[in-house]
Coordinates of C-alpha atoms and ligand atoms in Angstrom, one line a residue:
M1 CA 0.0 0.0 0.0
N2 CA 1.2 3.5 -0.8
E3 CA 2.1 5.9 1.9
K4 CA -1.0 7.3 3.6
I5 CA -1.6 10.3 5.8
I6 CA -2.4 9.2 9.4
A7 CA -3.2 12.2 11.6
G8 CA -4.1 12.4 15.3
N9 CA -6.2 15.2 16.6
F10 CA -5.8 15.4 20.3
K11 CA -8.4 18.2 20.6
S12 CA -8.3 19.5 24.2
N13 CA -6.8 16.4 25.7
L14 CA -3.4 15.3 27.1
N15 CA -1.5 17.9 29.1
R16 CA 2.1 19.0 28.3
K17 CA 3.8 16.1 30.1
Q18 CA 1.4 13.5 28.6
T19 CA 1.9 14.9 25.1
S20 CA 5.6 15.0 25.5
D21 CA 5.7 11.3 26.7
Y22 CA 3.4 10.3 23.9
L23 CA 5.5 12.0 21.2
S24 CA 8.8 10.5 22.6
K25 CA 7.3 7.0 22.2
L26 CA 5.8 7.7 18.8
S27 CA 9.1 9.2 17.6
L28 CA 10.7 5.8 18.1
L29 CA 8.1 3.9 16.0
K30 CA 8.8 3.1 12.4
S31 CA 6.1 3.7 9.9
K32 CA 6.0 4.1 6.2
H33 CA 3.0 6.4 6.6
K34 CA 3.1 10.2 7.0
I35 CA 2.2 10.9 10.6
F36 CA 0.7 14.2 11.7
I37 CA -0.2 15.1 15.3
F38 CA -2.3 18.1 16.3
P39 CA -1.8 18.5 20.1
S40 CA -3.7 20.9 22.3
I41 CA -2.3 24.4 21.9
S42 CA -0.6 24.6 25.3
S43 CA 1.1 21.2 24.8
M44 CA 2.5 22.0 21.3
P45 CA 6.1 21.2 21.0
S46 CA 8.5 22.4 18.3
N47 CA 8.0 20.7 15.0
D48 CA 11.4 19.0 15.0
Y49 CA 10.7 15.3 15.0
D50 CA 12.0 13.2 12.1
N51 CA 9.0 11.0 11.6
I52 CA 6.1 13.2 12.9
T53 CA 4.8 16.5 11.7
I54 CA 3.3 18.6 14.5
G55 CA 0.4 20.8 13.4
T56 CA -1.8 23.3 15.1
Q57 CA -5.5 22.8 15.7
N58 CA -6.1 26.5 15.3
C59 CA -4.5 29.9 14.8
Y60 CA -5.8 33.4 14.4
P61 CA -4.9 34.7 10.9
A62 CA -2.6 37.5 11.9
A63 CA 1.1 37.9 12.7
S64 CA 0.4 39.1 16.3
G65 CA -2.0 41.5 18.0
A66 CA -5.0 42.0 20.3
F67 CA -6.9 38.7 19.9
T68 CA -7.5 37.6 23.4
G69 CA -7.4 33.8 23.8
E70 CA -6.0 33.1 20.4
I71 CA -2.5 32.3 19.2
T72 CA -1.0 33.9 16.1
L73 CA 1.5 33.2 13.4
E74 CA 4.4 34.4 15.5
H75 CA 3.7 31.6 18.0
L76 CA 3.8 29.0 15.3
E77 CA 6.9 30.4 13.7
E78 CA 8.7 30.1 17.0
L79 CA 7.8 26.4 17.1
N80 CA 8.6 25.9 13.4
I81 CA 5.0 24.8 12.8
N82 CA 3.7 25.1 9.3
T83 CA 0.7 22.8 9.3
I84 CA -2.8 23.8 10.4
L85 CA -6.2 22.3 10.8
I86 CA -9.0 24.6 9.5
G87 CA -12.8 24.2 9.5
H88 CA -13.1 21.4 12.0
S89 CA -16.8 21.0 12.8
E90 CA -16.1 21.6 16.5
R91 CA -14.7 25.0 15.6
R92 CA -17.5 25.7 13.2
N93 CA -20.2 24.7 15.7
L94 CA -18.9 25.5 19.1
F95 CA -17.0 28.6 18.2
F96 CA -19.2 29.8 15.3
E97 CA -16.5 29.7 12.6
S98 CA -18.4 30.3 9.4
D99 CA -17.3 29.3 5.9
K100 CA -16.2 32.9 5.5
V101 CA -14.0 32.8 8.7
C102 CA -12.5 29.5 7.5
A103 CA -11.9 30.9 4.1
E104 CA -10.1 33.9 5.6
K105 CA -7.9 31.6 7.6
F106 CA -7.3 29.4 4.6
A107 CA -6.2 32.5 2.5
F108 CA -3.9 33.7 5.2
F109 CA -2.1 30.4 5.7
K110 CA -2.0 29.6 2.1
E111 CA -0.2 32.9 1.5
R112 CA 2.4 31.7 4.1
D113 CA 2.8 28.3 2.4
F114 CA 1.3 26.2 5.2
C115 CA 0.1 22.6 4.7
I116 CA -3.6 23.0 5.3
F117 CA -5.9 20.3 6.5
Y118 CA -9.3 21.7 5.6
C119 CA -12.2 19.9 7.2
I120 CA -15.6 19.6 5.6
G121 CA -18.6 17.4 6.4
E122 CA -22.4 17.4 6.4
D123 CA -24.7 17.1 9.4
L124 CA -27.2 14.3 9.9
A125 CA -30.2 16.2 8.5
T126 CA -28.3 17.0 5.3
R127 CA -27.3 13.3 5.0
K128 CA -30.9 12.2 5.5
A129 CA -32.1 14.6 2.8
K130 CA -29.4 13.1 0.5
K131 CA -27.9 16.6 0.0
E132 CA -24.4 15.9 1.2
R133 CA -22.8 16.5 -2.2
D134 CA -24.3 19.9 -2.6
F135 CA -23.3 20.7 0.9
L136 CA -19.7 19.6 0.5
S137 CA -19.4 21.4 -2.8
R138 CA -20.6 24.6 -1.2
Q139 CA -18.0 24.3 1.6
L140 CA -15.3 23.8 -1.0
D141 CA -16.4 26.9 -3.0
F142 CA -14.8 29.0 -0.3
I143 CA -11.3 27.9 -0.9
D144 CA -8.7 27.3 -3.6
T145 CA -9.0 23.5 -4.1
N146 CA -5.9 23.6 -6.4
Y147 CA -3.6 24.7 -3.6
S148 CA -0.7 22.2 -3.7
K149 CA -0.4 21.9 0.1
L150 CA -4.1 21.2 0.7
V151 CA -5.4 18.0 2.4
I152 CA -9.2 17.7 2.5
A153 CA -10.5 16.0 5.6
Y154 CA -14.0 14.6 4.9
E155 CA -15.6 14.3 8.4
P156 CA -19.4 13.8 8.5
I157 CA -20.5 15.6 11.6
W158 CA -22.7 12.7 12.7
A159 CA -19.7 10.4 12.7
I160 CA -17.4 12.6 14.9
G161 CA -17.0 11.4 18.5
T162 CA -20.2 9.3 18.2
G163 CA -18.7 5.8 17.6
V164 CA -20.8 5.7 14.4
N165 CA -18.4 5.8 11.5
A166 CA -19.7 6.3 8.0
S167 CA -20.1 3.0 6.0
L168 CA -17.4 2.2 3.5
E169 CA -20.0 2.8 0.8
Q170 CA -20.8 6.3 2.1
I171 CA -17.1 7.1 2.4
G172 CA -16.4 5.7 -1.0
E173 CA -19.1 7.8 -2.7
C174 CA -17.9 11.0 -1.1
M175 CA -14.3 10.2 -2.0
E176 CA -15.3 9.7 -5.6
F177 CA -17.3 13.0 -5.6
L178 CA -14.5 15.0 -3.9
K179 CA -11.9 13.6 -6.2
S180 CA -14.0 15.0 -9.1
R181 CA -13.6 18.4 -7.4
T182 CA -10.0 18.5 -6.5
N183 CA -6.6 16.9 -6.9
A184 CA -5.8 17.3 -3.2
A185 CA -5.3 14.3 -0.9
I186 CA -8.6 13.4 0.7
I187 CA -8.7 11.8 4.1
Y188 CA -11.6 10.6 6.2
G189 CA -12.4 11.3 9.9
G190 CA -15.2 10.3 12.2
S191 CA -14.9 7.4 14.7
V192 CA -11.9 5.9 13.1
N193 CA -10.3 3.3 15.4
E194 CA -7.8 0.4 15.4
N195 CA -10.6 -2.0 14.2
N196 CA -11.9 0.0 11.2
S197 CA -8.8 1.9 10.1
S198 CA -7.5 -0.7 7.7
E199 CA -10.5 -0.9 5.5
I200 CA -11.0 2.9 5.5
L201 CA -7.4 3.3 4.4
D202 CA -8.0 1.1 1.5
I203 CA -10.4 3.6 -0.1
T204 CA -8.9 6.9 1.1
D205 CA -5.6 8.9 1.1
G206 CA -5.6 8.8 4.9
I207 CA -7.4 9.2 8.1
L208 CA -7.9 11.9 10.8
V209 CA -8.3 10.2 14.2
G210 CA -9.7 11.8 17.3
S211 CA -10.3 9.8 20.4
A212 CA -8.5 6.6 19.3
S213 CA -5.4 8.7 18.8
L214 CA -5.2 9.6 22.5
D215 CA -4.0 6.1 23.4
I216 CA -0.6 5.4 21.9
N217 CA -1.2 1.7 21.7
K218 CA -4.3 2.2 19.7
F219 CA -2.6 4.7 17.5
H220 CA 0.3 2.3 17.0
Q221 CA -2.1 -0.4 15.9
I222 CA -3.7 2.0 13.5
L223 CA -0.3 2.9 12.0
R224 CA 0.5 -0.8 11.6
S225 CA -2.8 -1.6 10.0
K226 CA -1.4 -1.3 6.5
E227 CA 2.3 -2.0 7.0
Ligands
PGA301 P1 -13.2 11.0 16.5 O1 -12.8 12.5 16.0 O2 -12.2 10.1 15.9 O3 -13.1 11.0 18.0 O4 -14.6 10.7 16.0 C1 -12.4 12.8 14.7 C2 -12.2 14.2 14.6 O5 -12.9 15.1 15.2 O6 -11.3 14.6 13.8

């Protein structure tokens, strides 16, 4: 199997010490896949591992300034971080980040040559109404889908943190549709774990793993699923 993108999104879990211990162990593991870890902001180390790319879960699109509670580009530069997650459904829903806000972040970090993981995905009502393609297409209309350092993370909202992953058929259909819209790598996220990762990797360019990435043993199993 070709090299895949295997990304762990720690969200607001694992403190500084736990993250550092985790990354020390992970850095010793051999994998042919491209590993990305998005730690919580206060646990973010420098991006200087050989086999792991550290990315940020969020950043305000400015060099520095009066943006209470946010970090800015200067903080990332100090840590040599040039990978960012934009548009995660938790940021869209809990922190009211609209498509327009996500697009502004995208434009800012594209300008600075970042690798951008751009998350899109429909809610359950949209899926039930069979309108997911229109929905995903509209989300993509806000960004430059030809950007060479773009990774699209397809994460149906109803599958995130619920233990209900999309079926292979549903994932496959969306992959096909998204491939018709962009040449970017397309990964899947939503209740991926050590038991379903292998078959999902068969039909995607990679996976974005939330809760199952918090346990290094599970994440290791996921990494090994296609060795
Ligand atoms: P989950 O989260 O694996 O816990 O469903 C995925 C994500 O939010 O990226």
